[in-house]
PDB file of C-alpha atoms in Angstrom:
ATOM      1  CA  ARG E   1     -68.948 100.844  54.314  1.00  0.00           C
ATOM      2  CA  ALA E   2     -68.055 102.550  57.463  1.00  0.00           C
ATOM      3  CA  MET E   3     -67.363 105.930  55.402  1.00  0.00           C
ATOM      4  CA  GLY E   4     -70.778 105.623  53.260  1.00  0.00           C
ATOM      5  CA  LYS E   5     -72.500 105.074  55.916  1.00  0.00           C
ATOM      6  CA  PHE E   6     -70.870 108.255  57.915  1.00  0.00           C
ATOM      7  CA  ALA E   7     -71.800 110.012  54.730  1.00  0.00           C
ATOM      8  CA  MET E   8     -75.915 108.648  54.924  1.00  0.00           C
ATOM      9  CA  GLU E   9     -75.645 110.596  58.618  1.00  0.00           C
ATOM     10  CA  GLN E  10     -73.665 113.630  57.718  1.00  0.00           C
ATOM     11  CA  ALA E  11     -76.441 113.949  54.778  1.00  0.00           C
ATOM     12  CA  GLU E  12     -79.338 113.942  56.129  1.00  0.00           C
ATOM     13  CA  LEU E  13     -78.345 115.837  58.859  1.00  0.00           C
ATOM     14  CA  GLY E  14     -77.735 118.738  56.650  1.00  0.00           C
ATOM     15  CA  HIS E  15     -73.170 119.003  56.737  1.00  0.00           C
ATOM     16  CA  MET E  16     -72.062 120.259  54.260  1.00  0.00           C
ATOM     17  CA  ASP E  17     -67.877 120.792  54.371  1.00  0.00           C
ATOM     18  CA  ASP E  18     -65.256 120.375  52.058  1.00  0.00           C
ATOM     19  CA  ASN E  19     -63.884 117.626  53.031  1.00  0.00           C
ATOM     20  CA  LEU E  20     -68.030 115.803  53.144  1.00  0.00           C
ATOM     21  CA  ALA E  21     -68.267 117.248  49.352  1.00  0.00           C
ATOM     22  CA  VAL E  22     -66.165 114.717  48.341  1.00  0.00           C
ATOM     23  CA  LEU E  23     -67.892 112.002  50.391  1.00  0.00           C
ATOM     24  CA  TYR E  24     -71.756 112.137  49.058  1.00  0.00           C
ATOM     25  CA  GLU E  25     -69.973 112.303  45.345  1.00  0.00           C
ATOM     26  CA  ASP E  26     -68.039 109.121  46.262  1.00  0.00           C
ATOM     27  CA  MET E  27     -71.467 107.886  48.111  1.00  0.00           C
ATOM     28  CA  LEU E  28     -73.733 108.511  44.659  1.00  0.00           C
ATOM     29  CA  ASP E  29     -71.162 107.083  42.233  1.00  0.00           C
ATOM     30  CA  LEU E  30     -72.003 103.633  44.528  1.00  0.00           C
ATOM     31  CA  GLY E  31     -75.559 104.826  43.143  1.00  0.00           C
ATOM     32  CA  LEU E  32     -76.326 104.790  47.205  1.00  0.00           C
ATOM     33  CA  VAL E  33     -79.894 107.174  47.208  1.00  0.00           C
ATOM     34  CA  ASN E  34     -83.119 106.111  49.169  1.00  0.00           C
ATOM     35  CA  GLU E  35     -86.180 108.436  49.253  1.00  0.00           C
ATOM     36  CA  ASP E  36     -84.661 109.960  52.225  1.00  0.00           C
ATOM     37  CA  LEU E  37     -81.399 110.736  51.596  1.00  0.00           C
ATOM     38  CA  ALA E  38     -82.547 112.168  48.218  1.00  0.00           C
ATOM     39  CA  ARG E  39     -84.647 114.929  49.726  1.00  0.00           C
ATOM     40  CA  SER E  40     -81.730 115.269  52.230  1.00  0.00           C
ATOM     41  CA  LEU E  41     -79.182 116.206  49.370  1.00  0.00           C
ATOM     42  CA  ALA E  42     -81.916 118.974  47.407  1.00  0.00           C
ATOM     43  CA  ASN E  43     -80.128 120.830  50.449  1.00  0.00           C
ATOM     44  CA  ILE E  44     -76.759 119.302  49.606  1.00  0.00           C
ATOM     45  CA  VAL E  45     -76.112 118.876  46.452  1.00  0.00           C
ATOM     46  CA  PHE E  46     -75.896 122.258  45.049  1.00  0.00           C
ATOM     47  CA  THR E  47     -73.565 123.375  47.751  1.00  0.00           C
ATOM     48  CA  HIS E  48     -71.286 126.444  46.792  1.00  0.00           C
ATOM     49  CA  LYS E  49     -68.397 127.382  48.608  1.00  0.00           C
ATOM     50  CA  MET E  50     -68.081 131.312  49.046  1.00  0.00           C
ATOM     51  CA  ILE E  51     -65.072 133.403  50.044  1.00  0.00           C
ATOM     52  CA  VAL E  52     -65.418 137.448  50.859  1.00  0.00           C
ATOM     53  CA  PHE E  53     -62.845 138.760  50.048  1.00  0.00           C
ATOM     54  CA  ASP E  54     -63.587 142.047  52.272  1.00  0.00           C
ATOM     55  CA  PRO E  55     -63.251 141.232  55.750  1.00  0.00           C
ATOM     56  CA  LYS E  56     -65.928 143.011  57.094  1.00  0.00           C
ATOM     57  CA  ILE E  57     -68.470 141.402  56.103  1.00  0.00           C
ATOM     58  CA  VAL E  58     -70.621 138.992  58.326  1.00  0.00           C
ATOM     59  CA  ARG E  59     -73.681 137.758  56.878  1.00  0.00           C
ATOM     60  CA  ALA E  60     -74.571 137.866  53.022  1.00  0.00           C
ATOM     61  CA  PHE E  61     -78.349 137.354  51.580  1.00  0.00           C
ATOM     62  CA  VAL E  62     -79.363 135.226  48.531  1.00  0.00           C
ATOM     63  CA  TYR E  63     -81.335 135.584  46.083  1.00  0.00           C
ATOM     64  CA  GLN E  64     -83.003 133.608  43.639  1.00  0.00           C
ATOM     65  CA  ARG E  65     -85.377 134.358  40.982  1.00  0.00           C
ATOM     66  CA  GLN E  66     -87.580 131.267  41.085  1.00  0.00           C
ATOM     67  CA  VAL E  67     -88.075 130.903  44.672  1.00  0.00           C
ATOM     68  CA  LYS E  68     -89.167 133.635  46.982  1.00  0.00           C
ATOM     69  CA  GLU E  69     -88.447 133.511  50.064  1.00  0.00           C
ATOM     70  CA  PRO E  70     -83.338 134.319  50.568  1.00  0.00           C
ATOM     71  CA  GLN E  71     -80.809 132.527  51.622  1.00  0.00           C
ATOM     72  CA  ILE E  72     -80.224 134.578  54.624  1.00  0.00           C
ATOM     73  CA  ILE E  73     -75.976 133.009  55.575  1.00  0.00           C
ATOM     74  CA  THR E  74     -73.458 133.613  58.089  1.00  0.00           C
ATOM     75  CA  ILE E  75     -70.152 134.943  57.217  1.00  0.00           C
ATOM     76  CA  MET E  76     -67.128 133.159  59.004  1.00  0.00           C
ATOM     77  CA  GLU E  77     -63.613 133.847  58.359  1.00  0.00           C
ATOM     78  CA  GLN E  78     -64.281 135.176  55.259  1.00  0.00           C
ATOM     79  CA  SER E  79     -66.669 131.971  54.108  1.00  0.00           C
ATOM     80  CA  ALA E  80     -69.949 130.543  53.653  1.00  0.00           C
ATOM     81  CA  TYR E  81     -71.523 127.934  51.930  1.00  0.00           C
ATOM     82  CA  PHE E  82     -74.640 127.764  50.683  1.00  0.00           C
ATOM     83  CA  GLN E  83     -77.350 126.549  48.144  1.00  0.00           C
ATOM     84  CA  LEU E  84     -76.647 128.000  44.025  1.00  0.00           C
ATOM     85  CA  PHE E  85     -79.556 126.033  41.974  1.00  0.00           C
ATOM     86  CA  SER E  86     -79.832 128.739  39.480  1.00  0.00           C
ATOM     87  CA  ASN E  87     -78.251 130.488  37.668  1.00  0.00           C
ATOM     88  CA  GLU E  88     -80.130 133.861  37.943  1.00  0.00           C
ATOM     89  CA  TYR E  89     -79.605 135.760  41.242  1.00  0.00           C
ATOM     90  CA  VAL E  90     -78.458 139.122  43.175  1.00  0.00           C
ATOM     91  CA  ILE E  91     -75.762 138.614  46.695  1.00  0.00           C
ATOM     92  CA  ILE E  92     -76.140 141.159  49.090  1.00  0.00           C
ATOM     93  CA  PHE E  93     -73.367 141.718  51.743  1.00  0.00           C
ATOM     94  CA  GLU E  94     -73.733 142.737  54.916  1.00  0.00           C
ATOM     95  CA  ASP E  95     -71.127 144.406  57.091  1.00  0.00           C
ATOM     96  CA  ALA E  96     -71.708 144.244  61.521  1.00  0.00           C
ATOM     97  CA  LYS E  97     -73.213 147.727  61.303  1.00  0.00           C
ATOM     98  CA  GLY E  98     -76.111 146.998  58.595  1.00  0.00           C
ATOM     99  CA  ALA E  99     -74.733 148.433  56.218  1.00  0.00           C
ATOM    100  CA  ARG E 100     -75.077 146.346  52.466  1.00  0.00           C
ATOM    101  CA  TYR E 101     -73.371 146.296  49.328  1.00  0.00           C
ATOM    102  CA  VAL E 102     -74.274 144.825  45.659  1.00  0.00           C
ATOM    103  CA  SER E 103     -71.379 145.304  43.806  1.00  0.00           C
ATOM    104  CA  SER E 104     -68.204 146.667  45.325  1.00  0.00           C
ATOM    105  CA  VAL E 105     -68.023 143.552  47.448  1.00  0.00           C
ATOM    106  CA  PRO E 106     -65.161 141.242  46.070  1.00  0.00           C
ATOM    107  CA  TYR E 107     -66.246 137.322  45.963  1.00  0.00           C
ATOM    108  CA  ARG E 108     -65.123 133.903  44.612  1.00  0.00           C
ATOM    109  CA  LEU E 109     -68.160 131.069  44.059  1.00  0.00           C
ATOM    110  CA  GLN E 110     -67.186 127.660  44.275  1.00  0.00           C
ATOM    111  CA  LYS E 111     -69.425 124.334  42.928  1.00  0.00           C
ATOM    112  CA  LEU E 112     -68.600 121.736  45.253  1.00  0.00           C
ATOM    113  CA  MET E 113     -70.674 119.351  43.494  1.00  0.00           C
ATOM    114  CA  GLU E 114     -71.571 118.355  40.182  1.00  0.00           C
ATOM    115  CA  PRO E 115     -75.295 117.890  40.573  1.00  0.00           C
ATOM    116  CA  GLU E 116     -76.125 117.548  36.631  1.00  0.00           C
ATOM    117  CA  LYS E 117     -74.736 113.953  37.223  1.00  0.00           C
ATOM    118  CA  TYR E 118     -77.087 112.669  39.947  1.00  0.00           C
ATOM    119  CA  LEU E 119     -80.233 115.722  39.339  1.00  0.00           C
ATOM    120  CA  GLN E 120     -82.094 112.777  37.551  1.00  0.00           C
ATOM    121  CA  LYS E 121     -81.829 110.043  39.785  1.00  0.00           C
ATOM    122  CA  CYS E 122     -82.497 112.123  43.228  1.00  0.00           C
ATOM    123  CA  MET E 123     -85.927 113.525  41.539  1.00  0.00           C
ATOM    124  CA  GLU E 124     -86.857 110.461  40.773  1.00  0.00           C
ATOM    125  CA  PHE E 125     -86.958 109.684  44.586  1.00  0.00           C
ATOM    126  CA  ALA E 126     -87.815 113.480  45.551  1.00  0.00           C
ATOM    127  CA  PRO E 127     -89.902 114.983  42.483  1.00  0.00           C
ATOM    128  CA  GLU E 128     -91.139 117.090  45.018  1.00  0.00           C
ATOM    129  CA  GLU E 129     -87.887 118.964  46.275  1.00  0.00           C
ATOM    130  CA  ILE E 130     -88.186 122.329  44.807  1.00  0.00           C
ATOM    131  CA  PRO E 131     -83.675 122.827  43.952  1.00  0.00           C
ATOM    132  CA  TYR E 132     -84.443 119.220  41.631  1.00  0.00           C
ATOM    133  CA  ILE E 133     -87.456 121.576  40.007  1.00  0.00           C
ATOM    134  CA  VAL E 134     -86.040 124.552  39.898  1.00  0.00           C
ATOM    135  CA  SER E 135     -82.560 123.213  38.224  1.00  0.00           C
ATOM    136  CA  SER E 136     -84.429 120.792  36.221  1.00  0.00           C
ATOM    137  CA  PHE E 137     -86.860 123.363  34.146  1.00  0.00           C
ATOM    138  CA  ALA E 138     -83.729 125.867  33.668  1.00  0.00           C
ATOM    139  CA  THR E 139     -83.670 125.031  30.046  1.00  0.00           C
ATOM    140  CA  LYS E 140     -87.456 124.272  29.405  1.00  0.00           C
ATOM    141  CA  GLN E 141     -88.471 127.545  28.629  1.00  0.00           C
ATOM    142  CA  ASN E 142     -91.824 126.767  26.730  1.00  0.00           C
ATOM    143  CA  TYR E 143     -94.299 123.937  26.937  1.00  0.00           C
ATOM    144  CA  LEU E 144     -93.006 122.774  23.063  1.00  0.00           C
ATOM    145  CA  MET E 145     -89.985 121.766  25.354  1.00  0.00           C
ATOM    146  CA  PHE E 146     -91.981 119.935  28.372  1.00  0.00           C
ATOM    147  CA  GLN E 147     -91.690 115.795  28.141  1.00  0.00           C
ATOM    148  CA  GLU E 148     -94.550 112.870  29.473  1.00  0.00           C
ATOM    149  CA  GLU E 149     -92.695 112.575  32.568  1.00  0.00           C
ATOM    150  CA  ASP E 150     -92.578 116.535  33.873  1.00  0.00           C
ATOM    151  CA  LYS E 151     -95.532 116.061  34.840  1.00  0.00           C
ATOM    152  CA  LYS E 152     -95.093 114.826  37.732  1.00  0.00           C
ATOM    153  CA  PHE E 153     -93.851 118.664  38.939  1.00  0.00           C
ATOM    154  CA  PHE E 154     -96.056 120.574  37.494  1.00  0.00           C
ATOM    155  CA  PRO E 155     -98.343 120.671  40.859  1.00  0.00           C
ATOM    156  CA  ARG E 156     -96.039 122.034  42.279  1.00  0.00           C
ATOM    157  CA  MET E 157     -94.713 124.402  40.515  1.00  0.00           C
ATOM    158  CA  LEU E 158     -98.204 126.221  40.266  1.00  0.00           C
ATOM    159  CA  PHE E 159     -99.235 125.682  43.643  1.00  0.00           C
ATOM    160  CA  GLY E 160     -95.487 125.392  45.800  1.00  0.00           C
ATOM    161  CA  ASP E 161     -95.477 128.536  48.223  1.00  0.00           C
ATOM    162  CA  GLU E 162     -91.410 128.419  48.105  1.00  0.00           C
ATOM    163  CA  LEU E 163     -91.569 129.461  44.341  1.00  0.00           C
ATOM    164  CA  SER E 164     -91.950 133.419  43.298  1.00  0.00           C
ATOM    165  CA  PRO E 165     -94.482 134.525  41.669  1.00  0.00           C
ATOM    166  CA  GLU E 166     -92.944 136.070  39.069  1.00  0.00           C
ATOM    167  CA  TYR E 167     -91.771 132.674  38.638  1.00  0.00           C
ATOM    168  CA  LYS E 168     -95.053 131.025  38.576  1.00  0.00           C
ATOM    169  CA  ALA E 169     -96.640 133.092  36.524  1.00  0.00           C
ATOM    170  CA  GLU E 170     -93.856 133.173  33.786  1.00  0.00           C
ATOM    171  CA  LEU E 171     -93.709 128.938  34.123  1.00  0.00           C
ATOM    172  CA  ALA E 172     -97.839 128.649  34.596  1.00  0.00           C
ATOM    173  CA  PRO E 173     -98.788 129.465  30.935  1.00  0.00           C
ATOM    174  CA  GLU E 174     -96.591 126.782  29.062  1.00  0.00           C
ATOM    175  CA  ILE E 175     -97.922 124.873  32.134  1.00  0.00           C
ATOM    176  CA  ILE E 176    -101.060 124.985  30.652  1.00  0.00           C
ATOM    177  CA  ARG E 177    -100.367 125.255  27.012  1.00  0.00           C
ATOM    178  CA  TYR E 178     -98.886 121.830  27.736  1.00  0.00           C
ATOM    179  CA  TYR E 179    -101.834 120.415  29.260  1.00  0.00           C
ATOM    180  CA  GLN E 180    -104.032 121.849  26.100  1.00  0.00           C
ATOM    181  CA  THR E 181    -102.157 119.416  24.120  1.00  0.00           C
ATOM    182  CA  LEU E 182    -103.229 116.945  26.019  1.00  0.00           C
ATOM    183  CA  GLU E 183    -106.630 117.578  26.587  1.00  0.00           C
ATOM    184  CA  TYR E 184    -106.107 117.240  30.460  1.00  0.00           C
ATOM    185  CA  ASP E 185    -108.207 119.594  31.870  1.00  0.00           C
ATOM    186  CA  GLY E 186    -108.165 119.010  34.514  1.00  0.00           C
ATOM    187  CA  MET E 187    -105.115 120.444  36.341  1.00  0.00           C
ATOM    188  CA  ILE E 188    -106.247 123.407  34.255  1.00  0.00           C
ATOM    189  CA  GLU E 189    -109.435 124.865  36.111  1.00  0.00           C
ATOM    190  CA  GLU E 190    -107.729 123.973  39.061  1.00  0.00           C
ATOM    191  CA  TYR E 191    -105.509 125.721  38.295  1.00  0.00           C
ATOM    192  CA  LEU E 192    -107.776 128.965  37.449  1.00  0.00           C
ATOM    193  CA  ALA E 193    -109.601 128.457  39.631  1.00  0.00           C
ATOM    194  CA  LYS E 194    -107.061 129.199  42.309  1.00  0.00           C
ATOM    195  CA  THR E 195    -104.691 131.451  40.662  1.00  0.00           C
ATOM    196  CA  ASP E 196    -103.872 134.831  41.732  1.00  0.00           C
ATOM    197  CA  PHE E 197    -103.847 137.030  38.249  1.00  0.00           C
ATOM    198  CA  ALA E 198    -102.932 139.851  39.388  1.00  0.00           C
ATOM    199  CA  GLU E 199     -99.368 138.023  39.851  1.00  0.00           C
ATOM    200  CA  LEU E 200     -99.552 137.901  35.827  1.00  0.00           C
ATOM    201  CA  THR E 201     -98.264 139.068  33.530  1.00  0.00           C
ATOM    202  CA  ASP E 202    -100.535 140.888  30.800  1.00  0.00           C
ATOM    203  CA  SER E 203    -100.071 138.737  28.081  1.00  0.00           C
ATOM    204  CA  ALA E 204    -100.381 135.629  30.232  1.00  0.00           C
ATOM    205  CA  ARG E 205    -103.729 137.551  32.504  1.00  0.00           C
ATOM    206  CA  LYS E 206    -105.479 138.143  28.962  1.00  0.00           C
ATOM    207  CA  TYR E 207    -104.652 134.057  27.884  1.00  0.00           C
ATOM    208  CA  MET E 208    -105.330 132.716  31.756  1.00  0.00           C
ATOM    209  CA  MET E 209    -108.785 135.354  31.445  1.00  0.00           C
ATOM    210  CA  ASP E 210    -109.667 133.982  27.664  1.00  0.00           C
ATOM    211  CA  LEU E 211    -109.224 130.323  29.347  1.00  0.00           C
ATOM    212  CA  LEU E 212    -111.536 130.598  32.147  1.00  0.00           C
ATOM    213  CA  VAL E 213    -114.491 131.157  28.646  1.00  0.00           C
ATOM    214  CA  GLU E 214    -113.189 128.099  27.329  1.00  0.00           C
ATOM    215  CA  ASN E 215    -113.186 126.344  29.853  1.00  0.00           C
ATOM    216  CA  ARG E 216    -117.148 127.197  30.963  1.00  0.00           C
ATOM    217  CA  MET E 217    -115.671 129.149  34.302  1.00  0.00           C
ATOM    218  CA  TYR E 218    -118.478 132.706  33.613  1.00  0.00           C
ATOM    219  CA  GLU E 219    -118.711 133.441  37.397  1.00  0.00           C
ATOM    220  CA  HIS E 220    -114.719 133.723  37.627  1.00  0.00           C
ATOM    221  CA  ALA E 221    -113.848 135.244  34.438  1.00  0.00           C
ATOM    222  CA  TYR E 222    -117.244 137.966  35.014  1.00  0.00           C
ATOM    223  CA  ASP E 223    -114.850 138.377  38.302  1.00  0.00           C
ATOM    224  CA  LYS E 224    -112.170 139.302  36.717  1.00  0.00           C
ATOM    225  CA  VAL E 225    -113.460 141.416  33.751  1.00  0.00           C
ATOM    226  CA  ASN E 226    -115.169 143.785  36.370  1.00  0.00           C
ATOM    227  CA  GLU E 227    -110.956 143.504  37.711  1.00  0.00           C
ATOM    228  CA  TYR E 228    -108.930 144.194  34.442  1.00  0.00           C
ATOM    229  CA  GLY E 229    -111.888 145.356  32.084  1.00  0.00           C
ATOM    230  CA  MET E 230    -112.710 143.964  28.848  1.00  0.00           C
ATOM    231  CA  ASP E 231    -110.269 144.597  27.322  1.00  0.00           C
ATOM    232  CA  GLN E 232    -107.901 141.571  28.310  1.00  0.00           C
ATOM    233  CA  ILE E 233    -110.492 138.986  27.223  1.00  0.00           C
ATOM    234  CA  GLY E 234    -109.730 138.304  23.644  1.00  0.00           C
ATOM    235  CA  SER E 235    -112.653 139.128  20.745  1.00  0.00           C
ATOM    236  CA  ALA E 236    -113.127 134.882  19.792  1.00  0.00           C
ATOM    237  CA  ALA E 237    -114.004 135.242  23.582  1.00  0.00           C
ATOM    238  CA  LYS E 238    -116.481 137.562  24.103  1.00  0.00           C
ATOM    239  CA  VAL E 239    -119.150 136.317  21.244  1.00  0.00           C
ATOM    240  CA  ALA E 240    -119.010 132.721  23.731  1.00  0.00           C
TER     241      ALA E 240
END
């Protein structure tokens, strides 16, 4: 009981090392999860330990495609801990003089926990946490793979500031297609009104502009036609 309390306290403080990883997994295996703890664990369960085989490296920038900002981590004694919840990432290393390197620095990554074992439970308590969402949707690449329980994540995915424009532009058409299968227009109209069409791919932009017409959002559609051209609207929408 004392170790469980200690593990909870350390998780809420965001602390992590090799020994704490073992305690956290024991705590999770016992089902000791609540809302506050699940939020804290979002920044813990995806922790990787990085060993850098170059003593001159003092800092690293970890870019994950799905999120807007990189993690900036300090490397001490040639090791560091950081969160990695995506398989699509780039690590840029920096030495004490500010010189940066990518592929020339040898390193090793070690995953300290098994987040897939706890992801569903943690998401039940903290569905708004970006690491959980990105990890959960890694294998759901189109709307045919979405499920009813995924709907609660969509507002965060469409409107959250933490996600990269590239990732949101990729997901948005699929989320909208899913909503269309449910004939649920409220979220569609909200997203169409708020989205930055400049961030979309050409095919996604054409699809969204057709939706503006289909949803009778004619003023928005007119603005986008003036900005991107009439060829961005399908023939059916042109005569709507």
